[in-house]
Amino acid sequence: MNKRKREEEEEEEGIRMGTDIVWQTPANPPHPHDYIFRNGIRYVKPYYFEFIAHVKNRWAGKTIVDLFAQEFKGRPYEYYVSAVKCGRIQVDGERVPVSYIVKSSQKISHFVHRHEPPVMACEVPILQKELDVLTVCKPASVPVHPCGQYRKNTVVGILQAEHGLAPVFPVHRLDRLVSGLLILARNASKADIFRQQIEGGLVRKKYIARVVGEFPKDELVVDANIDYNAREGRSTAEVRDSAKGKAASTKFTRISSNGAQSIVLCEPITGRTHQVGNYQIRVHLKHSGHPIANDMLYISDETVNRSSKGSSADRSACTSATALTSSIEEKVVNDCEEKSNVGFSIDPMCTNCPNLAPKGYDTDEEGLWLHCIQYSGPDWTYECPYPDWAKLTQTI
């Protein structure tokens, strides 16, 4: 293809972009027809979306193409050249040449064919629905709220699409690979009350984990600082008087054991808010010599041999929700699969088409055997049933 023909096609794409495509923004709510269910996986039908950013001081002085190529490396340089030429990248709402030098605080729009990462095709069961509080059983693999490449494939997005529940305000954090109780306030004032109680140390949290080995019968309290290593992408436990990391303490109590693995109650006592239910429990279990049995970030080769892999933790977490509404969920998923056997528009400029999922995402990803079962405050308690993976089979 010669240069002139390519430029003509890019010009045509720019015209089509302005006339035929309906661009979504964060203001556009998700709908049930946005999802595609295949082989137990929930996909989001790719859609056109406008990403908006403002030029940071360190970006100023770069060409628009160099800015994107250096700061957003998920696409090749040639894509950004074409995107600028056809108007899919704009500055202050205007098309600019590829040599355009950006200035601080300018608005940059990137119009993309958005592919969201897939999650397990689990229902999000509603546990309690009150006037100003909603509690659900969050499945593993589903993020709580829009973040990164996830927008519709989130608990907040699914609740809005499938239950018409919006707005909702997540009160606490559960990592994407963690399942269990999630509390959502139904108005900003109630969310602020929860926030004050959590920050004031008035809220207790309980999780259960499935760990490697026979956990001690006696209660175990781990006091060890949590130090995050950005290079390795994980945290380590440091001795309490170490200058490294932040102070944290977690109480563990064995619930059951079959010798090879144990079910353990985990109660964070102190620690940074964002660590609770996340790295604190995982790191402290690793520090105790009994890491979560499928936590490949913290488990060692030695402990892998001591633990049977079992079933996919994502699917196990799904069955914890299924235990609540098994027959209903099966009907919902099957009905969705029947109704979502449709294709989607292929975008000629998209670097992810014709695949449903964006590049680099594995549909076989496992969740963690870590599940939130209870949150309690000064005058309230919310609970979530145990997942099926908490039932250990006896070893011979």
CSV table of C-alpha atoms in Angstrom, one decimal:
chain,number,residue,atom,x,y,z
A,1,MET,CA,0.0,0.0,0.0
A,2,ASN,CA,1.5,3.3,-1.0
A,3,LYS,CA,1.7,6.3,1.2
A,4,ARG,CA,-1.0,8.4,-0.6
A,5,LYS,CA,-3.5,5.5,-0.4
A,6,ARG,CA,-2.8,5.0,3.3
A,7,GLU,CA,-3.4,8.7,4.0
A,8,GLU,CA,-6.7,8.6,2.1
A,9,GLU,CA,-7.9,5.7,4.1
A,10,GLU,CA,-6.9,7.4,7.3
A,11,GLU,CA,-8.8,10.5,6.2
A,12,GLU,CA,-11.8,8.3,5.5
A,13,GLU,CA,-11.5,6.7,8.9
A,14,GLY,CA,-11.5,10.2,10.4
A,15,ILE,CA,-14.7,11.1,8.6
A,16,ARG,CA,-16.3,7.8,9.7
A,17,MET,CA,-15.3,8.4,13.2
A,18,GLY,CA,-17.2,11.6,13.4
A,19,THR,CA,-20.4,10.4,11.7
A,20,ASP,CA,-21.0,6.7,12.3
A,21,ILE,CA,-19.5,5.8,15.7
A,22,VAL,CA,-21.2,6.5,19.0
A,23,TRP,CA,-18.5,7.2,21.5
A,24,GLN,CA,-19.1,6.3,25.2
A,25,THR,CA,-17.7,8.2,28.2
A,26,PRO,CA,-17.8,7.2,31.9
A,27,ALA,CA,-21.3,8.8,32.0
A,28,ASN,CA,-22.7,6.1,29.8
A,29,PRO,CA,-24.2,3.3,32.1
A,30,PRO,CA,-23.6,-0.4,31.3
A,31,HIS,CA,-26.5,-2.6,30.1
A,32,PRO,CA,-27.2,-6.3,30.1
A,33,HIS,CA,-26.7,-6.6,26.4
A,34,ASP,CA,-23.1,-5.3,26.8
A,35,TYR,CA,-21.9,-8.7,28.0
A,36,ILE,CA,-21.0,-11.9,26.1
A,37,PHE,CA,-20.9,-15.2,28.0
A,38,ARG,CA,-18.8,-18.0,26.6
A,39,ASN,CA,-17.5,-21.2,28.2
A,40,GLY,CA,-18.1,-19.9,31.8
A,41,ILE,CA,-16.3,-16.5,31.0
A,42,ARG,CA,-18.0,-13.1,31.1
A,43,TYR,CA,-16.7,-10.8,28.3
A,44,VAL,CA,-17.7,-7.3,27.5
A,45,LYS,CA,-18.7,-6.6,24.0
A,46,PRO,CA,-16.0,-4.2,22.7
A,47,TYR,CA,-17.2,-0.6,22.5
A,48,TYR,CA,-16.0,2.8,21.4
A,49,PHE,CA,-14.8,5.0,24.2
A,50,GLU,CA,-13.2,8.4,24.8
A,51,PHE,CA,-10.3,8.4,27.2
A,52,ILE,CA,-9.6,11.9,28.5
A,53,ALA,CA,-6.3,13.1,30.1
A,54,HIS,CA,-4.7,16.5,30.7
A,55,VAL,CA,-1.1,17.2,29.8
A,56,LYS,CA,1.2,16.9,32.8
A,57,ASN,CA,4.2,19.2,33.2
A,58,ARG,CA,6.6,16.4,32.4
A,59,TRP,CA,4.7,15.7,29.2
A,60,ALA,CA,4.8,19.3,28.0
A,61,GLY,CA,7.2,19.9,25.1
A,62,LYS,CA,6.8,16.5,23.5
A,63,THR,CA,5.1,15.8,20.2
A,64,ILE,CA,1.7,14.3,20.5
A,65,VAL,CA,2.9,11.0,19.0
A,66,ASP,CA,6.0,10.8,21.2
A,67,LEU,CA,3.9,11.5,24.3
A,68,PHE,CA,1.6,8.5,23.6
A,69,ALA,CA,4.4,6.2,22.4
A,70,GLN,CA,6.5,6.8,25.5
A,71,GLU,CA,3.7,7.0,28.2
A,72,PHE,CA,1.2,4.5,26.8
A,73,LYS,CA,3.3,1.6,25.5
A,74,GLY,CA,0.5,-0.9,25.0
A,75,ARG,CA,0.3,0.0,21.3
A,76,PRO,CA,3.0,0.3,18.6
A,77,TYR,CA,4.4,3.7,17.5
A,78,GLU,CA,2.8,3.4,14.0
A,79,TYR,CA,-0.7,3.1,15.6
A,80,TYR,CA,-0.3,6.5,17.3
A,81,VAL,CA,0.8,8.1,14.1
A,82,SER,CA,-2.3,6.8,12.3
A,83,ALA,CA,-4.5,7.7,15.3
A,84,VAL,CA,-3.3,11.3,15.2
A,85,LYS,CA,-3.7,11.5,11.4
A,86,CYS,CA,-7.3,10.2,11.4
A,87,GLY,CA,-8.4,12.2,14.5
A,88,ARG,CA,-8.7,9.5,17.0
A,89,ILE,CA,-6.2,11.4,19.1
A,90,GLN,CA,-7.2,15.1,19.6
A,91,VAL,CA,-6.0,18.0,21.6
A,92,ASP,CA,-8.5,20.4,23.1
A,93,GLY,CA,-11.2,18.8,20.9
A,94,GLU,CA,-9.3,19.6,17.6
A,95,ARG,CA,-7.3,17.4,15.2
A,96,VAL,CA,-3.6,18.2,15.2
A,97,PRO,CA,-0.6,17.2,13.0
A,98,VAL,CA,1.8,14.4,14.2
A,99,SER,CA,4.4,17.1,14.8
A,100,TYR,CA,2.2,19.0,17.2
A,101,ILE,CA,4.0,20.0,20.5
A,102,VAL,CA,1.7,19.7,23.6
A,103,LYS,CA,1.5,22.2,26.3
A,104,SER,CA,0.8,21.8,30.0
A,105,SER,CA,-2.8,21.3,31.1
A,106,GLN,CA,-4.2,20.8,27.5
A,107,LYS,CA,-7.0,18.3,27.2
A,108,ILE,CA,-6.1,15.1,25.3
A,109,SER,CA,-8.8,12.8,23.9
A,110,HIS,CA,-8.0,9.3,22.7
A,111,PHE,CA,-10.9,7.6,21.0
A,112,VAL,CA,-10.4,3.8,21.2
A,113,HIS,CA,-12.2,0.6,20.5
A,114,ARG,CA,-12.2,-0.6,24.1
A,115,HIS,CA,-11.7,-4.3,24.9
A,116,GLU,CA,-12.1,-5.1,28.6
A,117,PRO,CA,-10.4,-8.0,30.3
A,118,PRO,CA,-12.7,-11.1,30.9
A,119,VAL,CA,-13.8,-12.3,34.3
A,120,MET,CA,-15.5,-15.5,35.5
A,121,ALA,CA,-19.2,-15.7,34.5
A,122,CYS,CA,-20.5,-15.5,38.1
A,123,GLU,CA,-23.6,-13.9,39.3
A,124,VAL,CA,-23.1,-11.2,42.0
A,125,PRO,CA,-25.5,-12.4,44.6
A,126,ILE,CA,-27.2,-9.7,46.8
A,127,LEU,CA,-27.0,-10.6,50.4
A,128,GLN,CA,-28.8,-7.7,52.1
A,129,LYS,CA,-30.6,-4.7,50.5
A,130,GLU,CA,-31.3,-1.9,53.0
A,131,LEU,CA,-32.3,1.7,52.5
A,132,ASP,CA,-28.8,3.0,52.5
A,133,VAL,CA,-26.6,-0.1,52.5
A,134,LEU,CA,-26.2,-3.0,50.0
A,135,THR,CA,-24.1,-6.1,50.7
A,136,VAL,CA,-23.1,-8.6,48.0
A,137,CYS,CA,-20.9,-11.7,47.7
A,138,LYS,CA,-18.1,-10.6,45.4
A,139,PRO,CA,-16.8,-13.4,43.1
A,140,ALA,CA,-13.1,-13.7,42.6
A,141,SER,CA,-11.6,-12.2,39.4
A,142,VAL,CA,-14.1,-9.3,39.3
A,143,PRO,CA,-12.8,-5.9,40.3
A,144,VAL,CA,-14.9,-3.9,42.7
A,145,HIS,CA,-15.0,-0.6,40.8
A,146,PRO,CA,-13.8,0.8,37.4
A,147,CYS,CA,-10.0,0.8,37.3
A,148,GLY,CA,-7.3,0.3,34.6
A,149,GLN,CA,-8.9,-1.5,31.7
A,150,TYR,CA,-11.9,-2.6,33.7
A,151,ARG,CA,-15.1,-0.6,33.6
A,152,LYS,CA,-18.2,-2.7,32.9
A,153,ASN,CA,-16.7,-5.9,34.0
A,154,THR,CA,-16.7,-4.8,37.7
A,155,VAL,CA,-19.0,-5.4,40.6
A,156,VAL,CA,-20.3,-1.8,40.4
A,157,GLY,CA,-20.8,-2.1,36.6
A,158,ILE,CA,-22.6,-5.5,36.9
A,159,LEU,CA,-24.9,-4.3,39.7
A,160,GLN,CA,-25.9,-1.3,37.5
A,161,ALA,CA,-26.4,-3.4,34.4
A,162,GLU,CA,-28.2,-6.4,35.8
A,163,HIS,CA,-29.9,-5.0,38.9
A,164,GLY,CA,-30.3,-1.3,38.1
A,165,LEU,CA,-28.5,-0.4,41.3
A,166,ALA,CA,-26.7,3.0,41.0
A,167,PRO,CA,-25.1,4.9,42.4
A,168,VAL,CA,-23.3,2.7,44.9
A,169,PHE,CA,-20.2,3.5,46.9
A,170,PRO,CA,-17.9,0.6,47.9
A,171,VAL,CA,-17.1,1.0,51.6
A,172,HIS,CA,-14.0,-1.2,51.7
A,173,ARG,CA,-11.6,-2.8,49.3
A,174,LEU,CA,-11.5,-6.4,48.1
A,175,ASP,CA,-8.7,-7.2,45.6
A,176,ARG,CA,-9.8,-8.5,42.3
A,177,LEU,CA,-8.7,-12.1,43.0
A,178,VAL,CA,-10.3,-12.1,46.5
A,179,SER,CA,-14.0,-13.1,47.0
A,180,GLY,CA,-16.5,-12.6,49.7
A,181,LEU,CA,-18.4,-9.9,51.6
A,182,LEU,CA,-18.5,-6.5,49.9
A,183,ILE,CA,-20.4,-3.6,51.6
A,184,LEU,CA,-21.6,-0.7,49.4
A,185,ALA,CA,-23.3,2.4,50.6
A,186,ARG,CA,-26.2,3.7,48.6
A,187,ASN,CA,-25.5,7.4,49.2
A,188,ALA,CA,-22.4,9.5,49.8
A,189,SER,CA,-23.3,10.4,53.4
A,190,LYS,CA,-23.6,6.8,54.5
A,191,ALA,CA,-20.3,6.0,52.7
A,192,ASP,CA,-18.7,8.8,54.7
A,193,ILE,CA,-20.0,7.4,58.0
A,194,PHE,CA,-18.4,4.0,57.2
A,195,ARG,CA,-15.2,5.7,56.1
A,196,GLN,CA,-14.9,7.5,59.5
A,197,GLN,CA,-15.5,4.3,61.4
A,198,ILE,CA,-12.9,2.4,59.4
A,199,GLU,CA,-10.3,5.2,59.8
A,200,GLY,CA,-11.1,5.4,63.5
A,201,GLY,CA,-10.3,1.7,64.0
A,202,LEU,CA,-13.9,0.9,64.9
A,203,VAL,CA,-14.4,-1.8,62.3
A,204,ARG,CA,-13.4,-5.5,62.6
A,205,LYS,CA,-12.8,-7.7,59.6
A,206,LYS,CA,-12.7,-11.4,59.2
A,207,TYR,CA,-11.5,-13.5,56.3
A,208,ILE,CA,-10.9,-17.2,55.8
A,209,ALA,CA,-8.1,-18.7,53.8
A,210,ARG,CA,-7.1,-22.1,52.6
A,211,VAL,CA,-3.4,-22.6,53.4
A,212,VAL,CA,-0.6,-25.0,52.9
A,213,GLY,CA,0.1,-27.6,55.6
A,214,GLU,CA,-1.3,-28.3,59.1
A,215,PHE,CA,-1.8,-24.9,60.8
A,216,PRO,CA,-1.1,-24.8,64.5
A,217,LYS,CA,-4.0,-25.5,66.8
A,218,ASP,CA,-3.3,-22.6,69.1
A,219,GLU,CA,-4.1,-19.0,68.1
A,220,LEU,CA,-1.3,-17.4,66.3
A,221,VAL,CA,-0.6,-13.6,66.1
A,222,VAL,CA,1.9,-12.4,63.5
A,223,ASP,CA,3.5,-9.0,64.2
A,224,ALA,CA,5.6,-8.1,61.3
A,225,ASN,CA,6.0,-4.9,59.2
A,226,ILE,CA,4.8,-5.0,55.6
A,227,ASP,CA,7.3,-3.7,53.1
A,228,TYR,CA,6.3,-3.4,49.5
A,229,ASN,CA,9.0,-4.1,46.9
A,230,ALA,CA,8.0,-2.3,43.7
A,231,ARG,CA,10.6,-4.0,41.6
A,232,GLU,CA,9.3,-7.5,42.5
A,233,GLY,CA,5.7,-6.5,42.6
A,234,ARG,CA,5.1,-8.0,46.0
A,235,SER,CA,5.5,-7.4,49.7
A,236,THR,CA,7.7,-9.0,52.4
A,237,ALA,CA,7.3,-9.3,56.2
A,238,GLU,CA,10.0,-7.6,58.2
A,239,VAL,CA,10.8,-7.9,61.9
A,240,ARG,CA,8.8,-5.4,64.1
A,241,ASP,CA,11.7,-3.2,65.0
A,242,SER,CA,12.9,-2.9,61.4
A,243,ALA,CA,13.0,0.5,59.8
A,244,LYS,CA,11.4,-1.1,56.7
A,245,GLY,CA,7.7,-1.1,56.0
A,246,LYS,CA,4.7,-0.3,58.0
A,247,ALA,CA,3.6,-1.9,61.2
A,248,ALA,CA,0.9,-4.6,60.9
A,249,SER,CA,-0.6,-7.4,63.1
A,250,THR,CA,-2.9,-10.3,62.1
A,251,LYS,CA,-4.5,-13.0,64.3
A,252,PHE,CA,-4.9,-16.4,62.8
A,253,THR,CA,-7.1,-19.3,64.2
A,254,ARG,CA,-7.3,-22.7,62.7
A,255,ILE,CA,-10.8,-23.8,61.8
A,256,SER,CA,-10.0,-27.3,60.3
A,257,SER,CA,-7.2,-29.3,58.7
A,258,ASN,CA,-6.7,-32.5,56.8
A,259,GLY,CA,-2.9,-32.5,57.4
A,260,ALA,CA,-2.1,-31.3,53.9
A,261,GLN,CA,-4.1,-28.1,54.0
A,262,SER,CA,-5.9,-26.0,56.6
A,263,ILE,CA,-8.8,-23.6,56.7
A,264,VAL,CA,-7.8,-20.5,58.8
A,265,LEU,CA,-9.7,-17.6,60.2
A,266,CYS,CA,-7.8,-14.4,59.5
A,267,GLU,CA,-8.4,-11.2,61.6
A,268,PRO,CA,-6.3,-8.1,60.8
A,269,ILE,CA,-5.7,-6.3,64.1
A,270,THR,CA,-3.7,-3.4,62.9
A,271,GLY,CA,-2.3,-2.3,59.5
A,272,ARG,CA,-2.6,0.2,56.8
A,273,THR,CA,-6.2,0.4,55.5
A,274,HIS,CA,-5.4,-0.6,51.9
A,275,GLN,CA,-3.3,-3.6,53.1
A,276,VAL,CA,-6.2,-5.2,55.0
A,277,GLY,CA,-7.7,-8.1,53.1
A,278,ASN,CA,-4.9,-7.8,50.6
A,279,TYR,CA,-1.2,-8.1,51.1
A,280,GLN,CA,-1.2,-8.1,54.9
A,281,ILE,CA,-3.0,-11.4,55.2
A,282,ARG,CA,-1.1,-12.9,52.3
A,283,VAL,CA,2.3,-11.8,53.5
A,284,HIS,CA,1.6,-12.7,57.2
A,285,LEU,CA,0.5,-16.2,56.2
A,286,LYS,CA,3.6,-16.6,54.1
A,287,HIS,CA,5.6,-15.4,57.1
A,288,SER,CA,3.9,-18.0,59.3
A,289,GLY,CA,5.1,-20.8,57.0
A,290,HIS,CA,1.6,-21.5,55.7
A,291,PRO,CA,0.9,-19.4,52.6
A,292,ILE,CA,-2.4,-19.5,50.8
A,293,ALA,CA,-2.4,-22.8,49.0
A,294,ASN,CA,-2.9,-21.3,45.5
A,295,ASP,CA,-1.1,-17.9,46.0
A,296,MET,CA,1.6,-18.3,43.4
A,297,LEU,CA,3.0,-14.9,44.2
A,298,TYR,CA,4.0,-16.0,47.7
A,299,ILE,CA,4.2,-19.7,47.6
A,300,SER,CA,7.6,-21.4,47.1
A,301,ASP,CA,8.5,-24.4,45.1
A,302,GLU,CA,8.9,-26.4,48.3
A,303,THR,CA,5.4,-25.6,49.5
A,304,VAL,CA,3.8,-26.3,46.1
A,305,ASN,CA,4.8,-29.9,46.6
A,306,ARG,CA,3.0,-29.9,50.0
A,307,SER,CA,-0.3,-28.7,48.5
A,308,SER,CA,-2.6,-30.2,46.0
A,309,LYS,CA,-3.6,-27.7,43.3
A,310,GLY,CA,-7.2,-28.6,43.5
A,311,SER,CA,-9.8,-26.8,41.3
A,312,SER,CA,-9.5,-23.3,39.9
A,313,ALA,CA,-9.9,-20.9,42.7
A,314,ASP,CA,-11.9,-18.6,40.5
A,315,ARG,CA,-14.4,-21.4,39.9
A,316,SER,CA,-14.3,-22.3,43.6
A,317,ALA,CA,-15.1,-18.7,44.5
A,318,CYS,CA,-17.9,-18.8,42.0
A,319,THR,CA,-19.3,-21.8,43.8
A,320,SER,CA,-19.4,-19.8,47.0
A,321,ALA,CA,-21.9,-17.5,45.3
A,322,THR,CA,-23.6,-20.5,43.8
A,323,ALA,CA,-24.2,-21.9,47.3
A,324,LEU,CA,-26.5,-19.0,47.8
A,325,THR,CA,-28.4,-19.0,44.6
A,326,SER,CA,-27.2,-22.0,42.7
A,327,SER,CA,-30.3,-22.8,40.7
A,328,ILE,CA,-31.0,-19.2,40.0
A,329,GLU,CA,-27.4,-18.4,38.9
A,330,GLU,CA,-27.3,-21.4,36.6
A,331,LYS,CA,-30.4,-20.2,34.9
A,332,VAL,CA,-29.1,-16.6,34.6
A,333,VAL,CA,-25.8,-17.7,33.1
A,334,ASN,CA,-27.4,-20.2,30.7
A,335,ASP,CA,-29.9,-17.6,29.6
A,336,CYS,CA,-27.2,-15.0,29.1
A,337,GLU,CA,-25.2,-17.4,27.0
A,338,GLU,CA,-28.1,-18.1,24.8
A,339,LYS,CA,-28.8,-14.4,24.4
A,340,SER,CA,-25.2,-13.3,24.0
A,341,ASN,CA,-24.2,-15.6,21.1
A,342,VAL,CA,-23.7,-12.6,18.9
A,343,GLY,CA,-20.7,-11.0,17.3
A,344,PHE,CA,-19.3,-7.5,17.5
A,345,SER,CA,-18.0,-4.9,15.1
A,346,ILE,CA,-14.4,-5.3,14.1
A,347,ASP,CA,-12.5,-2.0,14.1
A,348,PRO,CA,-9.8,-1.7,11.4
A,349,MET,CA,-7.5,0.3,13.6
A,350,CYS,CA,-8.0,-1.7,16.8
A,351,THR,CA,-4.9,-3.6,18.0
A,352,ASN,CA,-7.0,-6.1,19.9
A,353,CYS,CA,-9.6,-7.1,17.2
A,354,PRO,CA,-10.8,-9.7,16.3
A,355,ASN,CA,-10.3,-11.1,19.8
A,356,LEU,CA,-12.8,-10.3,22.5
A,357,ALA,CA,-10.2,-10.0,25.3
A,358,PRO,CA,-7.3,-7.5,25.1
A,359,LYS,CA,-3.9,-8.9,24.4
A,360,GLY,CA,-2.1,-10.4,27.4
A,361,TYR,CA,-5.1,-11.5,29.4
A,362,ASP,CA,-5.5,-15.2,30.3
A,363,THR,CA,-9.0,-16.5,30.6
A,364,ASP,CA,-7.7,-19.4,32.8
A,365,GLU,CA,-6.5,-17.1,35.6
A,366,GLU,CA,-7.1,-18.3,39.1
A,367,GLY,CA,-8.4,-16.4,42.0
A,368,LEU,CA,-7.2,-16.7,45.6
A,369,TRP,CA,-8.4,-19.0,48.3
A,370,LEU,CA,-9.1,-15.9,50.4
A,371,HIS,CA,-12.6,-14.9,51.2
A,372,CYS,CA,-14.1,-12.1,53.4
A,373,ILE,CA,-16.8,-13.5,55.7
A,374,GLN,CA,-17.6,-10.6,58.1
A,375,TYR,CA,-17.3,-6.9,58.7
A,376,SER,CA,-18.6,-5.4,62.0
A,377,GLY,CA,-18.8,-1.9,63.4
A,378,PRO,CA,-20.1,-0.2,66.6
A,379,ASP,CA,-23.8,-1.1,66.0
A,380,TRP,CA,-23.8,-3.3,62.8
A,381,THR,CA,-22.6,-6.6,61.5
A,382,TYR,CA,-22.6,-7.9,57.9
A,383,GLU,CA,-21.7,-11.5,56.9
A,384,CYS,CA,-21.2,-13.7,53.9
A,385,PRO,CA,-21.4,-17.5,53.7
A,386,TYR,CA,-18.3,-19.7,53.4
A,387,PRO,CA,-17.2,-20.7,49.9
A,388,ASP,CA,-17.2,-24.3,48.8
A,389,TRP,CA,-13.4,-24.5,48.8
A,390,ALA,CA,-13.5,-24.1,52.6
A,391,LYS,CA,-14.7,-27.8,52.9
A,392,LEU,CA,-11.6,-29.9,53.1
A,393,THR,CA,-11.5,-33.5,52.1
A,394,GLN,CA,-9.7,-35.8,54.5
A,395,THR,CA,-6.4,-37.3,53.3
A,396,ILE,CA,-5.6,-41.0,53.6
